[in-house]
């Protein structure tokens, strides 16, 4: 198995957590998102991933992009331990939180959007910061309310799941961008608990071979 | 079953196609996204959907948001006909395309982002148009390349799937925004084929009770 990723990319971080949770061995192939205009835009990488985004996951002849699609594939192919435990209703709650993070928040704050805001719209740094703050606040406020309904020790009840896999990198990214987490006590307590899990700790950006200072 | 949606919302449109494909009867409850500042922001709706987004789906005691989570739930609970047919690899390809659309493109062009661009960043109309054009072009270029690998009559091979459910509303939205579809011949031919399917035609925004001229 091969994972093409970048140490600080949230979507790469998600797949690392999932692979480590399932104790699957993989080769990690760094794709530098900034150096030389971004290795993700090179023709050789685009053949694996037409979007020019990380991660890409390879399992024999299977080549997959999109972190949630990769995790669903992993869960179908290597089912234990499960990233989607429980009933259809619980799995629905897990997927809804995962998508709230991966498909409502992260796409608005990722590198390519920040680059567009700065280069094409010539935003000043305060405006970019306000953009980031706005979408984090909007999403985390909704997430906190959602967690009040469904969280136990983890995002959905007391079993680790794909929702937790999605939460961890997003909180890491919030901290990088200086987002105030005080208004989200439940999110913070779940995150604190998650951070101590060995498969989460081992997937941390700072532990990856391409980590920079 | 109840579906809270808005006629022109892509995510609502997706769930309508899925429900009609599976021949599931549902009550459609319109949530007007613009009138009176947006019914999706009202406290009563936020209790169902903390993000203040459409759609929300209710099946007995199950209340779900996020269109892809709703479709996965439908597929687990009412499996025939399947929205995720095939092997784990094919299901991976279906989910990757679904997410390329629902979680890389749509979040960047939806109403709340357009409102932020206009109200907070004071963009002029040409800048907003350039934003829309940019992200559509980026995504549809990648999608066309991806379809060259995996499409048959439909997005992934010859079986209708969740990827097709996601494609249709996105092309409808592209047409609304005046995106030139000439560079995407494969996308257009799959879309043409999909548009004629009865469960797709019946889910069209213009056929909904809250449709406006």
Short mmCIF file of C-alpha atoms in Angstrom, two decimals:
data_model
loop_
_atom_site.label_atom_id
_atom_site.label_comp_id
_atom_site.label_asym_id
_atom_site.label_seq_id
_atom_site.Cartn_x
_atom_site.Cartn_y
_atom_site.Cartn_z
CA UNK A 1 0.00 0.00 0.00
CA UNK A 2 1.10 3.50 -0.80
CA UNK A 3 -0.08 6.83 0.52
CA UNK A 4 0.82 9.99 -1.36
CA UNK A 5 0.41 12.82 1.11
CA UNK A 6 1.71 15.96 2.69
CA UNK A 7 2.53 16.19 6.39
CA UNK A 8 0.27 19.18 7.13
CA UNK A 9 -2.65 18.35 4.78
CA UNK A 10 -5.77 17.50 6.80
CA UNK A 11 -7.00 15.00 4.24
CA UNK A 12 -3.65 13.14 4.28
CA UNK A 13 -3.67 13.23 8.08
CA UNK A 14 -7.14 11.60 8.08
CA UNK A 15 -6.00 8.67 5.96
CA UNK A 16 -2.87 8.20 8.10
CA UNK A 17 -5.03 7.92 11.22
CA UNK A 18 -7.34 5.42 9.48
CA UNK A 19 -4.45 3.25 8.27
CA UNK A 20 -2.78 3.24 11.67
CA UNK A 21 -6.09 2.49 13.41
CA UNK A 22 -6.45 -0.58 11.21
CA UNK A 23 -2.76 -1.44 11.68
CA UNK A 24 -2.15 -1.49 7.94
CA UNK A 25 1.44 -1.01 6.80
CA UNK A 26 2.00 1.52 4.00
CA UNK A 27 4.73 3.39 2.19
CA UNK A 28 4.39 7.10 2.65
CA UNK A 29 5.31 9.15 -0.42
CA UNK A 30 5.53 12.89 0.30
CA UNK A 31 4.04 15.32 -2.24
CA UNK A 32 5.26 18.82 -1.45
CA UNK A 33 2.34 21.21 -1.90
CA UNK A 34 4.36 24.42 -1.98
CA UNK A 35 7.91 23.75 -3.25
CA UNK A 36 8.47 24.49 -6.97
CA UNK A 37 4.88 25.67 -7.39
CA UNK A 38 3.50 22.45 -5.91
CA UNK A 39 4.38 18.85 -6.79
CA UNK A 40 0.66 18.03 -6.84
CA UNK A 41 0.34 19.90 -10.13
CA UNK A 42 3.00 17.85 -11.93
CA UNK A 43 1.86 15.66 -14.82
CA UNK A 44 3.18 12.49 -13.15
CA UNK A 45 1.07 13.12 -10.04
CA UNK A 46 -1.99 14.28 -11.98
CA UNK A 47 -2.08 10.89 -13.67
CA UNK A 48 -2.72 9.35 -10.27
CA UNK A 49 -4.99 12.15 -9.09
CA UNK A 50 -6.62 14.37 -11.73
CA UNK A 51 -7.66 16.94 -9.12
CA UNK A 52 -4.07 17.64 -8.15
CA UNK A 53 -4.93 17.23 -4.49
CA UNK A 54 -3.54 14.98 -1.78
CA UNK A 55 -3.93 12.26 -0.68
CA UNK A 56 -3.87 9.46 -3.22
CA UNK A 57 -3.99 5.90 -1.96
CA UNK A 58 -2.79 2.83 -3.83
CA UNK A 59 -3.65 -0.75 -2.86
CA UNK A 60 -2.41 -3.11 -5.57
CA UNK A 61 -4.36 -2.15 -8.71
CA UNK A 62 -6.74 0.10 -6.79
CA UNK A 63 -5.90 3.81 -7.05
CA UNK A 64 -8.17 6.07 -5.06
CA UNK A 65 -8.45 9.74 -4.20
CA UNK A 66 -10.73 11.60 -1.78
CA UNK A 67 -10.00 10.81 1.86
CA UNK A 68 -13.57 9.76 2.74
CA UNK A 69 -13.76 7.45 -0.29
CA UNK A 70 -10.43 5.94 0.78
CA UNK A 71 -11.69 5.38 4.32
CA UNK A 72 -14.93 3.77 3.12
CA UNK A 73 -12.83 1.51 0.86
CA UNK A 74 -10.57 0.59 3.77
CA UNK A 75 -13.58 -0.19 5.92
CA UNK A 76 -15.09 -2.47 3.28
CA UNK A 77 -11.81 -4.23 2.48
CA UNK A 78 -10.22 -4.39 5.94
CA UNK A 79 -13.29 -4.23 8.19
CA UNK A 80 -11.72 -4.67 11.64
CA UNK A 81 -11.58 -2.47 13.61
CA UNK A 82 -14.45 -0.58 12.01
CA UNK A 83 -14.43 3.12 11.21
CA UNK A 84 -18.22 3.03 10.85
CA UNK A 85 -19.48 1.06 13.84
CA UNK A 86 -23.12 0.70 14.87
CA UNK A 87 -26.55 0.84 13.27
CA UNK A 88 -27.45 2.57 10.00
CA UNK A 89 -28.57 5.54 12.11
CA UNK A 90 -25.25 5.72 13.96
CA UNK A 91 -23.32 5.30 10.73
CA UNK A 92 -25.43 8.13 9.34
CA UNK A 93 -24.45 10.36 12.26
CA UNK A 94 -20.77 9.43 11.77
CA UNK A 95 -20.89 10.25 8.07
CA UNK A 96 -22.79 13.51 8.63
CA UNK A 97 -20.11 14.80 11.02
CA UNK A 98 -17.35 13.60 8.71
CA UNK A 99 -18.92 15.50 5.80
CA UNK A 100 -19.66 18.60 7.91
CA UNK A 101 -15.91 18.80 8.39
CA UNK A 102 -14.51 17.41 5.14
CA UNK A 103 -17.03 18.87 2.78
CA UNK A 104 -18.39 22.06 4.38
CA UNK A 105 -15.40 23.49 6.24
CA UNK A 106 -12.10 22.15 4.88
CA UNK A 107 -12.73 22.98 1.17
CA UNK A 108 -13.24 26.65 2.11
CA UNK A 109 -9.99 27.05 3.97
CA UNK A 110 -7.54 24.86 2.09
CA UNK A 111 -4.37 26.01 0.39
CA UNK A 112 -5.76 26.54 -3.10
CA UNK A 113 -8.61 28.72 -1.82
CA UNK A 114 -6.24 30.79 0.31
CA UNK A 115 -4.01 31.19 -2.75
CA UNK A 116 -6.97 32.39 -4.84
CA UNK A 117 -8.01 34.88 -2.16
CA UNK A 118 -4.51 36.34 -1.96
CA UNK A 119 -3.40 36.17 -5.60
CA UNK A 120 -6.60 36.74 -7.56
CA UNK A 121 -8.65 38.84 -5.16
CA UNK A 122 -5.62 40.56 -3.59
CA UNK A 123 -7.00 40.27 -0.08
CA UNK A 124 -4.91 41.70 2.71
CA UNK A 125 -3.89 39.39 5.52
CA UNK A 126 -6.64 40.61 7.87
CA UNK A 127 -9.28 39.77 5.27
CA UNK A 128 -7.87 36.28 4.79
CA UNK A 129 -7.83 35.81 8.56
CA UNK A 130 -11.45 37.01 8.76
CA UNK A 131 -12.40 34.48 6.05
CA UNK A 132 -10.78 31.63 7.99
CA UNK A 133 -12.29 32.77 11.30
CA UNK A 134 -15.75 33.06 9.74
CA UNK A 135 -15.92 29.54 8.34
CA UNK A 136 -14.30 27.90 11.34
CA UNK A 137 -16.70 29.70 13.69
CA UNK A 138 -19.71 28.80 11.57
CA UNK A 139 -18.75 25.12 11.33
CA UNK A 140 -17.48 24.59 14.84
CA UNK A 141 -20.57 26.26 16.32
CA UNK A 142 -22.79 23.81 14.41
CA UNK A 143 -20.48 20.92 15.26
CA UNK A 144 -20.57 21.72 18.99
CA UNK A 145 -24.38 21.72 18.87
CA UNK A 146 -24.32 18.44 16.97
CA UNK A 147 -21.89 16.86 19.45
CA UNK A 148 -24.28 17.79 22.28
CA UNK A 149 -26.76 15.42 20.63
CA UNK A 150 -24.55 12.51 19.63
CA UNK A 151 -21.18 12.57 21.43
CA UNK A 152 -20.05 10.28 24.22
CA UNK A 153 -16.37 9.85 24.86
CA UNK A 154 -15.94 10.28 21.12
CA UNK A 155 -17.82 12.20 18.42
CA UNK A 156 -20.59 9.62 18.10
CA UNK A 157 -21.14 7.68 21.32
CA UNK A 158 -18.29 5.81 22.91
CA UNK A 159 -16.76 4.16 19.86
CA UNK A 160 -13.94 5.63 17.80
CA UNK A 161 -15.09 6.30 14.24
CA UNK A 162 -14.49 8.13 10.96
CA UNK A 163 -16.01 11.25 12.56
CA UNK A 164 -13.14 11.30 15.05
CA UNK A 165 -10.67 10.74 12.22
CA UNK A 166 -12.04 13.89 10.58
CA UNK A 167 -12.18 15.95 13.77
CA UNK A 168 -8.53 15.62 14.77
CA UNK A 169 -6.88 17.20 11.69
CA UNK A 170 -9.47 19.98 11.65
CA UNK A 171 -8.69 20.99 15.21
CA UNK A 172 -4.97 20.79 14.42
CA UNK A 173 -5.61 23.12 11.50
CA UNK A 174 -7.71 25.46 13.67
CA UNK A 175 -4.83 25.73 16.12
CA UNK A 176 -2.41 26.51 13.27
CA UNK A 177 -4.66 29.33 12.13
CA UNK A 178 -5.07 30.73 15.64
CA UNK A 179 -8.79 29.96 15.96
CA UNK A 180 -10.10 30.47 19.51
CA UNK A 181 -11.51 27.13 20.68
CA UNK A 182 -12.92 28.42 23.98
CA UNK A 183 -16.55 28.43 22.71
CA UNK A 184 -16.43 24.69 21.96
CA UNK A 185 -15.88 22.83 25.24
CA UNK A 186 -17.27 19.50 24.04
CA UNK A 187 -15.19 19.58 20.88
CA UNK A 188 -12.10 20.32 22.96
CA UNK A 189 -12.74 17.51 25.43
CA UNK A 190 -13.31 14.94 22.66
CA UNK A 191 -10.20 16.20 20.88
CA UNK A 192 -8.15 15.92 24.06
CA UNK A 193 -9.23 12.31 24.49
CA UNK A 194 -8.51 11.51 20.83
CA UNK A 195 -5.05 13.04 20.88
CA UNK A 196 -3.88 10.46 23.38
CA UNK A 197 -4.84 7.45 21.31
CA UNK A 198 -1.66 5.81 19.95
CA UNK A 199 -2.90 5.57 16.32
CA UNK A 200 -3.85 9.24 16.40
CA UNK A 201 -0.59 10.37 17.98
CA UNK A 202 1.49 8.39 15.45
CA UNK A 203 -0.31 10.07 12.53
CA UNK A 204 0.48 13.61 13.75
CA UNK A 205 2.05 15.86 11.09
CA UNK A 206 5.15 16.44 13.23
CA UNK A 207 5.87 12.69 13.17
CA UNK A 208 5.95 12.38 9.38
CA UNK A 209 9.16 12.08 7.33
CA UNK A 210 8.37 15.26 5.36
CA UNK A 211 7.64 17.36 8.48
CA UNK A 212 9.30 20.78 8.54
CA UNK A 213 9.94 23.03 11.49
CA UNK B 1 -40.28 10.05 5.26
CA UNK B 2 -39.74 13.75 5.05
CA UNK B 3 -37.33 15.77 2.99
CA UNK B 4 -36.67 19.40 3.88
CA UNK B 5 -35.21 21.00 0.78
CA UNK B 6 -35.15 23.86 -1.67
CA UNK B 7 -36.00 23.41 -5.34
CA UNK B 8 -32.75 24.82 -6.69
CA UNK B 9 -30.33 23.48 -4.04
CA UNK B 10 -28.01 20.86 -5.56
CA UNK B 11 -27.80 18.86 -2.36
CA UNK B 12 -31.63 18.70 -2.11
CA UNK B 13 -31.81 17.74 -5.78
CA UNK B 14 -29.38 14.85 -5.15
CA UNK B 15 -31.54 13.38 -2.39
CA UNK B 16 -34.70 13.74 -4.51
CA UNK B 17 -33.05 11.74 -7.31
CA UNK B 18 -31.94 9.05 -4.84
CA UNK B 19 -35.41 8.75 -3.27
CA UNK B 20 -37.12 8.56 -6.64
CA UNK B 21 -34.57 6.01 -7.90
CA UNK B 22 -35.42 3.81 -4.96
CA UNK B 23 -39.14 4.53 -5.40
CA UNK B 24 -39.48 5.72 -1.83
CA UNK B 25 -42.44 8.00 -1.08
CA UNK B 26 -41.69 11.15 0.89
CA UNK B 27 -43.24 14.43 1.98
CA UNK B 28 -41.35 17.37 0.57
CA UNK B 29 -41.12 20.34 2.92
CA UNK B 30 -39.76 23.47 1.23
CA UNK B 31 -37.23 25.60 3.12
CA UNK B 32 -36.88 28.94 1.35
CA UNK B 33 -33.17 29.86 1.34
CA UNK B 34 -33.62 33.52 0.43
CA UNK B 35 -37.02 34.80 1.62
CA UNK B 36 -36.97 36.67 4.96
CA UNK B 37 -33.20 36.25 5.25
CA UNK B 38 -33.44 32.49 4.78
CA UNK B 39 -35.73 30.00 6.54
CA UNK B 40 -32.73 27.70 7.01
CA UNK B 41 -31.41 30.06 9.70
CA UNK B 42 -34.58 29.91 11.82
CA UNK B 43 -34.32 28.31 15.24
CA UNK B 44 -36.97 25.70 14.40
CA UNK B 45 -35.00 24.50 11.37
CA UNK B 46 -31.63 24.71 13.11
CA UNK B 47 -32.91 22.19 15.65
CA UNK B 48 -33.19 19.68 12.83
CA UNK B 49 -30.01 20.80 11.08
CA UNK B 50 -27.43 22.71 13.13
CA UNK B 51 -25.54 23.80 10.01
CA UNK B 52 -28.53 25.68 8.68
CA UNK B 53 -28.17 23.98 5.32
CA UNK B 54 -30.57 21.93 3.21
CA UNK B 55 -31.45 19.12 2.91
CA UNK B 56 -32.55 17.41 6.09
CA UNK B 57 -34.05 13.94 5.83
CA UNK B 58 -36.34 12.31 8.39
CA UNK B 59 -37.15 8.60 8.45
CA UNK B 60 -39.13 7.82 11.62
CA UNK B 61 -36.77 8.64 14.49
CA UNK B 62 -33.77 9.05 12.21
CA UNK B 63 -32.91 12.68 11.42
CA UNK B 64 -30.02 13.13 9.04
CA UNK B 65 -28.24 15.95 7.25
CA UNK B 66 -25.54 15.93 4.55
CA UNK B 67 -26.76 14.59 1.21
CA UNK B 68 -24.06 11.92 0.88
CA UNK B 69 -24.68 10.64 4.41
CA UNK B 70 -28.40 10.49 3.59
CA UNK B 71 -27.73 8.52 0.40
CA UNK B 72 -25.42 6.06 2.19
CA UNK B 73 -28.15 5.61 4.83
CA UNK B 74 -30.77 5.01 2.14
CA UNK B 75 -28.52 2.47 0.47
CA UNK B 76 -27.97 0.57 3.71
CA UNK B 77 -31.62 0.68 4.74
CA UNK B 78 -33.34 0.29 1.36
CA UNK B 79 -30.63 -1.47 -0.66
CA UNK B 80 -32.47 -2.13 -3.97
CA UNK B 81 -31.76 -0.68 -6.46
CA UNK B 82 -28.26 0.15 -5.24
CA UNK B 83 -26.65 3.58 -5.45
CA UNK B 84 -23.25 1.95 -4.85
CA UNK B 85 -23.15 -1.10 -7.13
CA UNK B 86 -20.08 -3.23 -7.79
CA UNK B 87 -16.84 -4.16 -6.08
CA UNK B 88 -15.07 -2.19 -3.35
CA UNK B 89 -12.92 -0.67 -6.10
CA UNK B 90 -15.96 0.43 -8.13
CA UNK B 91 -17.68 1.75 -5.01
CA UNK B 92 -14.46 3.66 -4.31
CA UNK B 93 -14.58 5.23 -7.78
CA UNK B 94 -18.26 6.14 -7.28
CA UNK B 95 -17.57 7.78 -3.92
CA UNK B 96 -14.49 9.61 -5.22
CA UNK B 97 -16.50 11.26 -8.02
CA UNK B 98 -19.36 12.02 -5.64
CA UNK B 99 -16.96 13.73 -3.27
CA UNK B 100 -15.08 15.55 -6.06
CA UNK B 101 -18.41 17.20 -6.82
CA UNK B 102 -20.06 17.48 -3.41
CA UNK B 103 -17.02 18.30 -1.38
CA UNK B 104 -14.52 20.03 -3.67
CA UNK B 105 -16.71 22.05 -6.01
CA UNK B 106 -20.17 22.67 -4.57
CA UNK B 107 -19.01 24.09 -1.17
CA UNK B 108 -17.04 26.79 -3.02
CA UNK B 109 -19.90 28.05 -5.12
CA UNK B 110 -22.94 27.70 -2.89
CA UNK B 111 -25.19 30.51 -1.75
CA UNK B 112 -23.49 31.29 1.56
CA UNK B 113 -20.08 31.62 -0.08
CA UNK B 114 -21.45 33.86 -2.82
CA UNK B 115 -23.10 35.97 -0.14
CA UNK B 116 -19.79 36.28 1.74
CA UNK B 117 -17.95 37.29 -1.43
CA UNK B 118 -20.49 39.99 -2.22
CA UNK B 119 -21.35 41.28 1.26
CA UNK B 120 -18.10 40.93 3.18
CA UNK B 121 -15.50 41.23 0.43
CA UNK B 122 -17.57 43.61 -1.71
CA UNK B 123 -16.67 41.81 -4.93
CA UNK B 124 -18.12 43.20 -8.11
CA UNK B 125 -20.20 40.90 -10.26
CA UNK B 126 -17.34 40.13 -12.69
CA UNK B 127 -15.16 38.98 -9.79
CA UNK B 128 -17.90 36.71 -8.50
CA UNK B 129 -18.36 35.30 -12.00
CA UNK B 130 -14.60 34.73 -12.28
CA UNK B 131 -14.68 32.87 -8.95
CA UNK B 132 -17.48 30.60 -10.16
CA UNK B 133 -15.83 30.04 -13.55
CA UNK B 134 -12.50 29.23 -11.93
CA UNK B 135 -13.76 26.48 -9.62
CA UNK B 136 -16.12 24.96 -12.18
CA UNK B 137 -13.33 24.86 -14.77
CA UNK B 138 -10.87 23.36 -12.31
CA UNK B 139 -13.31 20.66 -11.16
CA UNK B 140 -14.90 19.82 -14.48
CA UNK B 141 -11.47 19.53 -16.17
CA UNK B 142 -10.42 16.98 -13.54
CA UNK B 143 -13.79 15.26 -13.72
CA UNK B 144 -13.60 14.90 -17.51
CA UNK B 145 -10.17 13.29 -17.17
CA UNK B 146 -11.50 11.00 -14.47
CA UNK B 147 -14.52 10.02 -16.58
CA UNK B 148 -12.16 9.04 -19.40
CA UNK B 149 -10.83 6.38 -17.02
CA UNK B 150 -14.01 5.08 -15.42
CA UNK B 151 -17.12 6.09 -17.37
CA UNK B 152 -19.29 3.89 -19.53
CA UNK B 153 -22.86 4.92 -20.24
CA UNK B 154 -22.83 6.45 -16.78
CA UNK B 155 -20.14 8.02 -14.60
CA UNK B 156 -18.72 4.69 -13.43
CA UNK B 157 -19.26 1.94 -15.98
CA UNK B 158 -22.75 1.12 -17.18
CA UNK B 159 -24.63 1.16 -13.91
CA UNK B 160 -26.41 4.18 -12.49
CA UNK B 161 -24.87 5.22 -9.16
CA UNK B 162 -24.42 7.93 -6.54
CA UNK B 163 -21.81 9.54 -8.82
CA UNK B 164 -24.54 10.16 -11.40
CA UNK B 165 -26.83 11.48 -8.69
CA UNK B 166 -24.13 14.05 -7.85
CA UNK B 167 -23.33 14.92 -11.47
CA UNK B 168 -26.81 15.94 -12.57
CA UNK B 169 -27.43 18.82 -10.12
CA UNK B 170 -23.89 20.13 -10.65
CA UNK B 171 -24.38 20.39 -14.42
CA UNK B 172 -27.77 22.02 -13.83
CA UNK B 173 -26.01 24.54 -11.59
CA UNK B 174 -23.25 25.08 -14.19
CA UNK B 175 -25.89 25.91 -16.78
CA UNK B 176 -27.55 28.37 -14.39
CA UNK B 177 -24.23 30.15 -13.90
CA UNK B 178 -23.49 30.24 -17.63
CA UNK B 179 -20.48 27.89 -17.53
CA UNK B 180 -19.30 26.82 -20.99
CA UNK B 181 -19.54 23.02 -21.13
CA UNK B 182 -17.92 22.65 -24.56
CA UNK B 183 -14.55 21.45 -23.16
CA UNK B 184 -16.24 18.48 -21.42
CA UNK B 185 -17.73 16.21 -24.11
CA UNK B 186 -17.84 13.07 -21.98
CA UNK B 187 -19.47 14.88 -19.09
CA UNK B 188 -22.07 16.27 -21.49
CA UNK B 189 -22.86 12.93 -23.06
CA UNK B 190 -23.28 11.20 -19.69
CA UNK B 191 -25.42 14.12 -18.50
CA UNK B 192 -27.59 13.90 -21.62
CA UNK B 193 -28.20 10.20 -20.99
CA UNK B 194 -28.96 10.79 -17.31
CA UNK B 195 -31.43 13.59 -17.97
CA UNK B 196 -33.77 11.20 -19.75
CA UNK B 197 -34.05 8.74 -16.89
CA UNK B 198 -37.52 9.06 -15.35
CA UNK B 199 -36.28 9.26 -11.72
CA UNK B 200 -33.88 12.01 -12.72
CA UNK B 201 -36.42 13.97 -14.74
CA UNK B 202 -38.97 13.81 -11.92
CA UNK B 203 -36.47 15.27 -9.44
CA UNK B 204 -35.73 18.35 -11.59
CA UNK B 205 -36.01 21.66 -9.73
CA UNK B 206 -38.69 22.94 -12.12
CA UNK B 207 -40.96 20.04 -11.12
CA UNK B 208 -40.91 20.81 -7.39
CA UNK B 209 -43.82 22.47 -5.54
CA UNK B 210 -41.61 25.40 -4.45
CA UNK B 211 -40.26 26.07 -7.98
CA UNK B 212 -40.27 29.71 -9.04
CA UNK B 213 -40.04 31.16 -12.51
#
